[in-house]
Amino acid sequence: MRTALLTTAALIGFAANSLLTRGALGHGWSDAPAFTIIRLATGAVALAILVRARKTPPAEHGRWISALTLAGYAVAFTLAYTRIGAGIGALLLFGAVQVTMITTGLLRGERPLGRDWLSVGLASAGLA
């Protein structure tokens, strides 16, 4: 039950992120570079608050390459929302996130089960 709630919360967060981005950029409230800086700064503040609220210290510290990759992703995401439609944007965005997560898991030694590969195949077919 906890996993389902956390998954639902994450999906709502992704959807809200998409709606807020499209709203801010589509209505001219912000330009893409300023919006990206605001997103990264507020995300860093939120993560700092969450880390400090934990009772135990983090198991590992962040890496600059991860931070730079996230920044690159944020720039690409924001620019994409100024150039492509919402439906295609959502498919590409979430598809790219899933491919990145699965590839990272495989590179770190995770070995998915047969049903996992079936799911990846069906999702890939839908994306294609």
mmCIF file with all atom_site columns, C-alpha atoms in Angstrom:
data_model
loop_
_atom_site.group_PDB
_atom_site.id
_atom_site.type_symbol
_atom_site.label_atom_id
_atom_site.label_alt_id
_atom_site.label_comp_id
_atom_site.label_asym_id
_atom_site.label_entity_id
_atom_site.label_seq_id
_atom_site.pdbx_PDB_ins_code
_atom_site.Cartn_x
_atom_site.Cartn_y
_atom_site.Cartn_z
_atom_site.occupancy
_atom_site.B_iso_or_equiv
_atom_site.pdbx_formal_charge
_atom_site.auth_seq_id
_atom_site.auth_comp_id
_atom_site.auth_asym_id
_atom_site.auth_atom_id
_atom_site.pdbx_PDB_model_num
ATOM 1   C CA . MET A 1 1   ? 0.000  0.000   0.000   1.00 0.00 ? 1   MET A CA 1
ATOM 2   C CA . ARG A 1 2   ? 2.854  2.365   0.856   1.00 0.00 ? 2   ARG A CA 1
ATOM 3   C CA . THR A 1 3   ? 4.478  1.774   -2.546  1.00 0.00 ? 3   THR A CA 1
ATOM 4   C CA . ALA A 1 4   ? 1.218  2.538   -4.329  1.00 0.00 ? 4   ALA A CA 1
ATOM 5   C CA . LEU A 1 5   ? 0.811  5.777   -2.369  1.00 0.00 ? 5   LEU A CA 1
ATOM 6   C CA . LEU A 1 6   ? 4.378  6.868   -3.038  1.00 0.00 ? 6   LEU A CA 1
ATOM 7   C CA . THR A 1 7   ? 4.052  5.994   -6.725  1.00 0.00 ? 7   THR A CA 1
ATOM 8   C CA . THR A 1 8   ? 0.812  7.966   -6.937  1.00 0.00 ? 8   THR A CA 1
ATOM 9   C CA . ALA A 1 9   ? 2.454  10.935  -5.210  1.00 0.00 ? 9   ALA A CA 1
ATOM 10  C CA . ALA A 1 10  ? 5.380  10.803  -7.642  1.00 0.00 ? 10  ALA A CA 1
ATOM 11  C CA . LEU A 1 11  ? 3.053  10.674  -10.656 1.00 0.00 ? 11  LEU A CA 1
ATOM 12  C CA . ILE A 1 12  ? 1.054  13.609  -9.323  1.00 0.00 ? 12  ILE A CA 1
ATOM 13  C CA . GLY A 1 13  ? 4.313  15.493  -8.830  1.00 0.00 ? 13  GLY A CA 1
ATOM 14  C CA . PHE A 1 14  ? 5.399  14.784  -12.412 1.00 0.00 ? 14  PHE A CA 1
ATOM 15  C CA . ALA A 1 15  ? 2.023  15.877  -13.763 1.00 0.00 ? 15  ALA A CA 1
ATOM 16  C CA . ALA A 1 16  ? 2.012  19.040  -11.645 1.00 0.00 ? 16  ALA A CA 1
ATOM 17  C CA . ASN A 1 17  ? 5.528  19.823  -12.839 1.00 0.00 ? 17  ASN A CA 1
ATOM 18  C CA . SER A 1 18  ? 4.405  19.539  -16.455 1.00 0.00 ? 18  SER A CA 1
ATOM 19  C CA . LEU A 1 19  ? 1.330  21.700  -15.902 1.00 0.00 ? 19  LEU A CA 1
ATOM 20  C CA . LEU A 1 20  ? 3.248  24.381  -14.008 1.00 0.00 ? 20  LEU A CA 1
ATOM 21  C CA . THR A 1 21  ? 5.981  24.478  -16.633 1.00 0.00 ? 21  THR A CA 1
ATOM 22  C CA . ARG A 1 22  ? 3.551  24.726  -19.517 1.00 0.00 ? 22  ARG A CA 1
ATOM 23  C CA . GLY A 1 23  ? 1.529  27.373  -17.692 1.00 0.00 ? 23  GLY A CA 1
ATOM 24  C CA . ALA A 1 24  ? 4.520  29.532  -16.787 1.00 0.00 ? 24  ALA A CA 1
ATOM 25  C CA . LEU A 1 25  ? 6.113  29.353  -20.218 1.00 0.00 ? 25  LEU A CA 1
ATOM 26  C CA . GLY A 1 26  ? 2.904  29.336  -22.254 1.00 0.00 ? 26  GLY A CA 1
ATOM 27  C CA . HIS A 1 27  ? 1.482  32.448  -20.642 1.00 0.00 ? 27  HIS A CA 1
ATOM 28  C CA . GLY A 1 28  ? 4.734  34.389  -20.839 1.00 0.00 ? 28  GLY A CA 1
ATOM 29  C CA . TRP A 1 29  ? 5.133  34.641  -17.058 1.00 0.00 ? 29  TRP A CA 1
ATOM 30  C CA . SER A 1 30  ? 8.747  33.546  -17.379 1.00 0.00 ? 30  SER A CA 1
ATOM 31  C CA . ASP A 1 31  ? 11.315 32.839  -20.051 1.00 0.00 ? 31  ASP A CA 1
ATOM 32  C CA . ALA A 1 32  ? 12.973 29.414  -20.311 1.00 0.00 ? 32  ALA A CA 1
ATOM 33  C CA . PRO A 1 33  ? 16.371 30.271  -18.731 1.00 0.00 ? 33  PRO A CA 1
ATOM 34  C CA . ALA A 1 34  ? 14.867 32.099  -15.730 1.00 0.00 ? 34  ALA A CA 1
ATOM 35  C CA . PHE A 1 35  ? 12.311 29.349  -15.197 1.00 0.00 ? 35  PHE A CA 1
ATOM 36  C CA . THR A 1 36  ? 15.045 26.694  -15.264 1.00 0.00 ? 36  THR A CA 1
ATOM 37  C CA . ILE A 1 37  ? 17.106 28.573  -12.667 1.00 0.00 ? 37  ILE A CA 1
ATOM 38  C CA . ILE A 1 38  ? 14.048 28.968  -10.426 1.00 0.00 ? 38  ILE A CA 1
ATOM 39  C CA . ARG A 1 39  ? 13.213 25.258  -10.757 1.00 0.00 ? 39  ARG A CA 1
ATOM 40  C CA . LEU A 1 40  ? 16.736 24.130  -9.911  1.00 0.00 ? 40  LEU A CA 1
ATOM 41  C CA . ALA A 1 41  ? 17.112 26.553  -6.996  1.00 0.00 ? 41  ALA A CA 1
ATOM 42  C CA . THR A 1 42  ? 13.762 25.682  -5.406  1.00 0.00 ? 42  THR A CA 1
ATOM 43  C CA . GLY A 1 43  ? 14.448 21.980  -5.928  1.00 0.00 ? 43  GLY A CA 1
ATOM 44  C CA . ALA A 1 44  ? 17.808 22.316  -4.166  1.00 0.00 ? 44  ALA A CA 1
ATOM 45  C CA . VAL A 1 45  ? 16.166 24.130  -1.251  1.00 0.00 ? 45  VAL A CA 1
ATOM 46  C CA . ALA A 1 46  ? 13.446 21.468  -0.979  1.00 0.00 ? 46  ALA A CA 1
ATOM 47  C CA . LEU A 1 47  ? 16.029 18.669  -1.001  1.00 0.00 ? 47  LEU A CA 1
ATOM 48  C CA . ALA A 1 48  ? 18.132 20.453  1.626   1.00 0.00 ? 48  ALA A CA 1
ATOM 49  C CA . ILE A 1 49  ? 15.072 20.724  3.877   1.00 0.00 ? 49  ILE A CA 1
ATOM 50  C CA . LEU A 1 50  ? 14.244 17.035  3.398   1.00 0.00 ? 50  LEU A CA 1
ATOM 51  C CA . VAL A 1 51  ? 17.825 15.946  4.133   1.00 0.00 ? 51  VAL A CA 1
ATOM 52  C CA . ARG A 1 52  ? 17.949 18.052  7.312   1.00 0.00 ? 52  ARG A CA 1
ATOM 53  C CA . ALA A 1 53  ? 14.561 16.687  8.433   1.00 0.00 ? 53  ALA A CA 1
ATOM 54  C CA . ARG A 1 54  ? 15.830 13.104  8.300   1.00 0.00 ? 54  ARG A CA 1
ATOM 55  C CA . LYS A 1 55  ? 16.899 11.557  11.548  1.00 0.00 ? 55  LYS A CA 1
ATOM 56  C CA . THR A 1 56  ? 19.822 9.773   9.915   1.00 0.00 ? 56  THR A CA 1
ATOM 57  C CA . PRO A 1 57  ? 22.470 11.302  7.652   1.00 0.00 ? 57  PRO A CA 1
ATOM 58  C CA . PRO A 1 58  ? 22.370 10.396  3.952   1.00 0.00 ? 58  PRO A CA 1
ATOM 59  C CA . ALA A 1 59  ? 24.104 7.142   3.044   1.00 0.00 ? 59  ALA A CA 1
ATOM 60  C CA . GLU A 1 60  ? 26.070 8.850   0.277   1.00 0.00 ? 60  GLU A CA 1
ATOM 61  C CA . HIS A 1 61  ? 26.747 12.354  -0.912  1.00 0.00 ? 61  HIS A CA 1
ATOM 62  C CA . GLY A 1 62  ? 25.812 13.774  -4.284  1.00 0.00 ? 62  GLY A CA 1
ATOM 63  C CA . ARG A 1 63  ? 28.148 13.960  -7.237  1.00 0.00 ? 63  ARG A CA 1
ATOM 64  C CA . TRP A 1 64  ? 28.781 16.968  -9.436  1.00 0.00 ? 64  TRP A CA 1
ATOM 65  C CA . ILE A 1 65  ? 28.241 14.904  -12.591 1.00 0.00 ? 65  ILE A CA 1
ATOM 66  C CA . SER A 1 66  ? 24.748 14.055  -11.342 1.00 0.00 ? 66  SER A CA 1
ATOM 67  C CA . ALA A 1 67  ? 24.036 17.722  -10.630 1.00 0.00 ? 67  ALA A CA 1
ATOM 68  C CA . LEU A 1 68  ? 25.250 18.755  -14.086 1.00 0.00 ? 68  LEU A CA 1
ATOM 69  C CA . THR A 1 69  ? 23.208 16.001  -15.715 1.00 0.00 ? 69  THR A CA 1
ATOM 70  C CA . LEU A 1 70  ? 20.111 17.183  -13.860 1.00 0.00 ? 70  LEU A CA 1
ATOM 71  C CA . ALA A 1 71  ? 20.784 20.767  -14.943 1.00 0.00 ? 71  ALA A CA 1
ATOM 72  C CA . GLY A 1 72  ? 21.145 19.655  -18.570 1.00 0.00 ? 72  GLY A CA 1
ATOM 73  C CA . TYR A 1 73  ? 17.908 17.715  -18.311 1.00 0.00 ? 73  TYR A CA 1
ATOM 74  C CA . ALA A 1 74  ? 16.134 20.761  -16.833 1.00 0.00 ? 74  ALA A CA 1
ATOM 75  C CA . VAL A 1 75  ? 17.340 23.004  -19.653 1.00 0.00 ? 75  VAL A CA 1
ATOM 76  C CA . ALA A 1 76  ? 16.273 20.496  -22.320 1.00 0.00 ? 76  ALA A CA 1
ATOM 77  C CA . PHE A 1 77  ? 12.917 19.918  -20.597 1.00 0.00 ? 77  PHE A CA 1
ATOM 78  C CA . THR A 1 78  ? 12.160 23.633  -20.387 1.00 0.00 ? 78  THR A CA 1
ATOM 79  C CA . LEU A 1 79  ? 13.176 24.349  -23.978 1.00 0.00 ? 79  LEU A CA 1
ATOM 80  C CA . ALA A 1 80  ? 11.151 21.385  -25.196 1.00 0.00 ? 80  ALA A CA 1
ATOM 81  C CA . TYR A 1 81  ? 8.034  22.748  -23.542 1.00 0.00 ? 81  TYR A CA 1
ATOM 82  C CA . THR A 1 82  ? 8.366  25.921  -25.606 1.00 0.00 ? 82  THR A CA 1
ATOM 83  C CA . ARG A 1 83  ? 8.591  23.992  -28.893 1.00 0.00 ? 83  ARG A CA 1
ATOM 84  C CA . ILE A 1 84  ? 6.451  20.836  -28.819 1.00 0.00 ? 84  ILE A CA 1
ATOM 85  C CA . GLY A 1 85  ? 2.908  19.924  -27.837 1.00 0.00 ? 85  GLY A CA 1
ATOM 86  C CA . ALA A 1 86  ? 1.966  18.733  -24.367 1.00 0.00 ? 86  ALA A CA 1
ATOM 87  C CA . GLY A 1 87  ? 1.014  15.175  -25.371 1.00 0.00 ? 87  GLY A CA 1
ATOM 88  C CA . ILE A 1 88  ? 4.173  14.400  -27.299 1.00 0.00 ? 88  ILE A CA 1
ATOM 89  C CA . GLY A 1 89  ? 6.237  16.230  -24.701 1.00 0.00 ? 89  GLY A CA 1
ATOM 90  C CA . ALA A 1 90  ? 4.842  14.103  -21.888 1.00 0.00 ? 90  ALA A CA 1
ATOM 91  C CA . LEU A 1 91  ? 5.472  10.872  -23.803 1.00 0.00 ? 91  LEU A CA 1
ATOM 92  C CA . LEU A 1 92  ? 9.045  11.823  -24.609 1.00 0.00 ? 92  LEU A CA 1
ATOM 93  C CA . LEU A 1 93  ? 9.757  13.181  -21.157 1.00 0.00 ? 93  LEU A CA 1
ATOM 94  C CA . PHE A 1 94  ? 8.467  10.211  -19.202 1.00 0.00 ? 94  PHE A CA 1
ATOM 95  C CA . GLY A 1 95  ? 9.846  7.743   -21.728 1.00 0.00 ? 95  GLY A CA 1
ATOM 96  C CA . ALA A 1 96  ? 13.305 9.315   -21.438 1.00 0.00 ? 96  ALA A CA 1
ATOM 97  C CA . VAL A 1 97  ? 13.130 9.213   -17.644 1.00 0.00 ? 97  VAL A CA 1
ATOM 98  C CA . GLN A 1 98  ? 12.198 5.526   -17.662 1.00 0.00 ? 98  GLN A CA 1
ATOM 99  C CA . VAL A 1 99  ? 14.935 4.622   -20.161 1.00 0.00 ? 99  VAL A CA 1
ATOM 100 C CA . THR A 1 100 ? 17.467 6.473   -18.001 1.00 0.00 ? 100 THR A CA 1
ATOM 101 C CA . MET A 1 101 ? 16.322 4.724   -14.820 1.00 0.00 ? 101 MET A CA 1
ATOM 102 C CA . ILE A 1 102 ? 16.310 1.271   -16.405 1.00 0.00 ? 102 ILE A CA 1
ATOM 103 C CA . THR A 1 103 ? 19.703 1.772   -18.059 1.00 0.00 ? 103 THR A CA 1
ATOM 104 C CA . THR A 1 104 ? 21.215 3.020   -14.796 1.00 0.00 ? 104 THR A CA 1
ATOM 105 C CA . GLY A 1 105 ? 19.840 -0.026  -12.977 1.00 0.00 ? 105 GLY A CA 1
ATOM 106 C CA . LEU A 1 106 ? 21.264 -2.397  -15.579 1.00 0.00 ? 106 LEU A CA 1
ATOM 107 C CA . LEU A 1 107 ? 24.672 -0.690  -15.433 1.00 0.00 ? 107 LEU A CA 1
ATOM 108 C CA . ARG A 1 108 ? 24.636 -1.047  -11.640 1.00 0.00 ? 108 ARG A CA 1
ATOM 109 C CA . GLY A 1 109 ? 23.991 -4.778  -11.867 1.00 0.00 ? 109 GLY A CA 1
ATOM 110 C CA . GLU A 1 110 ? 20.223 -5.051  -11.491 1.00 0.00 ? 110 GLU A CA 1
ATOM 111 C CA . ARG A 1 111 ? 18.725 -7.942  -13.407 1.00 0.00 ? 111 ARG A CA 1
ATOM 112 C CA . PRO A 1 112 ? 15.005 -7.525  -14.139 1.00 0.00 ? 112 PRO A CA 1
ATOM 113 C CA . LEU A 1 113 ? 12.650 -10.502 -14.172 1.00 0.00 ? 113 LEU A CA 1
ATOM 114 C CA . GLY A 1 114 ? 10.897 -11.730 -17.310 1.00 0.00 ? 114 GLY A CA 1
ATOM 115 C CA . ARG A 1 115 ? 7.702  -9.827  -16.507 1.00 0.00 ? 115 ARG A CA 1
ATOM 116 C CA . ASP A 1 116 ? 9.773  -6.653  -16.083 1.00 0.00 ? 116 ASP A CA 1
ATOM 117 C CA . TRP A 1 117 ? 11.228 -7.064  -19.565 1.00 0.00 ? 117 TRP A CA 1
ATOM 118 C CA . LEU A 1 118 ? 7.726  -7.676  -20.916 1.00 0.00 ? 118 LEU A CA 1
ATOM 119 C CA . SER A 1 119 ? 6.611  -4.396  -19.354 1.00 0.00 ? 119 SER A CA 1
ATOM 120 C CA . VAL A 1 120 ? 9.595  -2.563  -20.821 1.00 0.00 ? 120 VAL A CA 1
ATOM 121 C CA . GLY A 1 121 ? 8.789  -4.015  -24.220 1.00 0.00 ? 121 GLY A CA 1
ATOM 122 C CA . LEU A 1 122 ? 5.141  -3.001  -24.072 1.00 0.00 ? 122 LEU A CA 1
ATOM 123 C CA . ALA A 1 123 ? 6.029  0.505   -22.873 1.00 0.00 ? 123 ALA A CA 1
ATOM 124 C CA . SER A 1 124 ? 8.642  0.854   -25.626 1.00 0.00 ? 124 SER A CA 1
ATOM 125 C CA . ALA A 1 125 ? 6.146  -0.283  -28.250 1.00 0.00 ? 125 ALA A CA 1
ATOM 126 C CA . GLY A 1 126 ? 3.659  2.265   -26.982 1.00 0.00 ? 126 GLY A CA 1
ATOM 127 C CA . LEU A 1 127 ? 6.262  5.017   -27.070 1.00 0.00 ? 127 LEU A CA 1
ATOM 128 C CA . ALA A 1 128 ? 7.350  4.046   -30.590 1.00 0.00 ? 128 ALA A CA 1
#
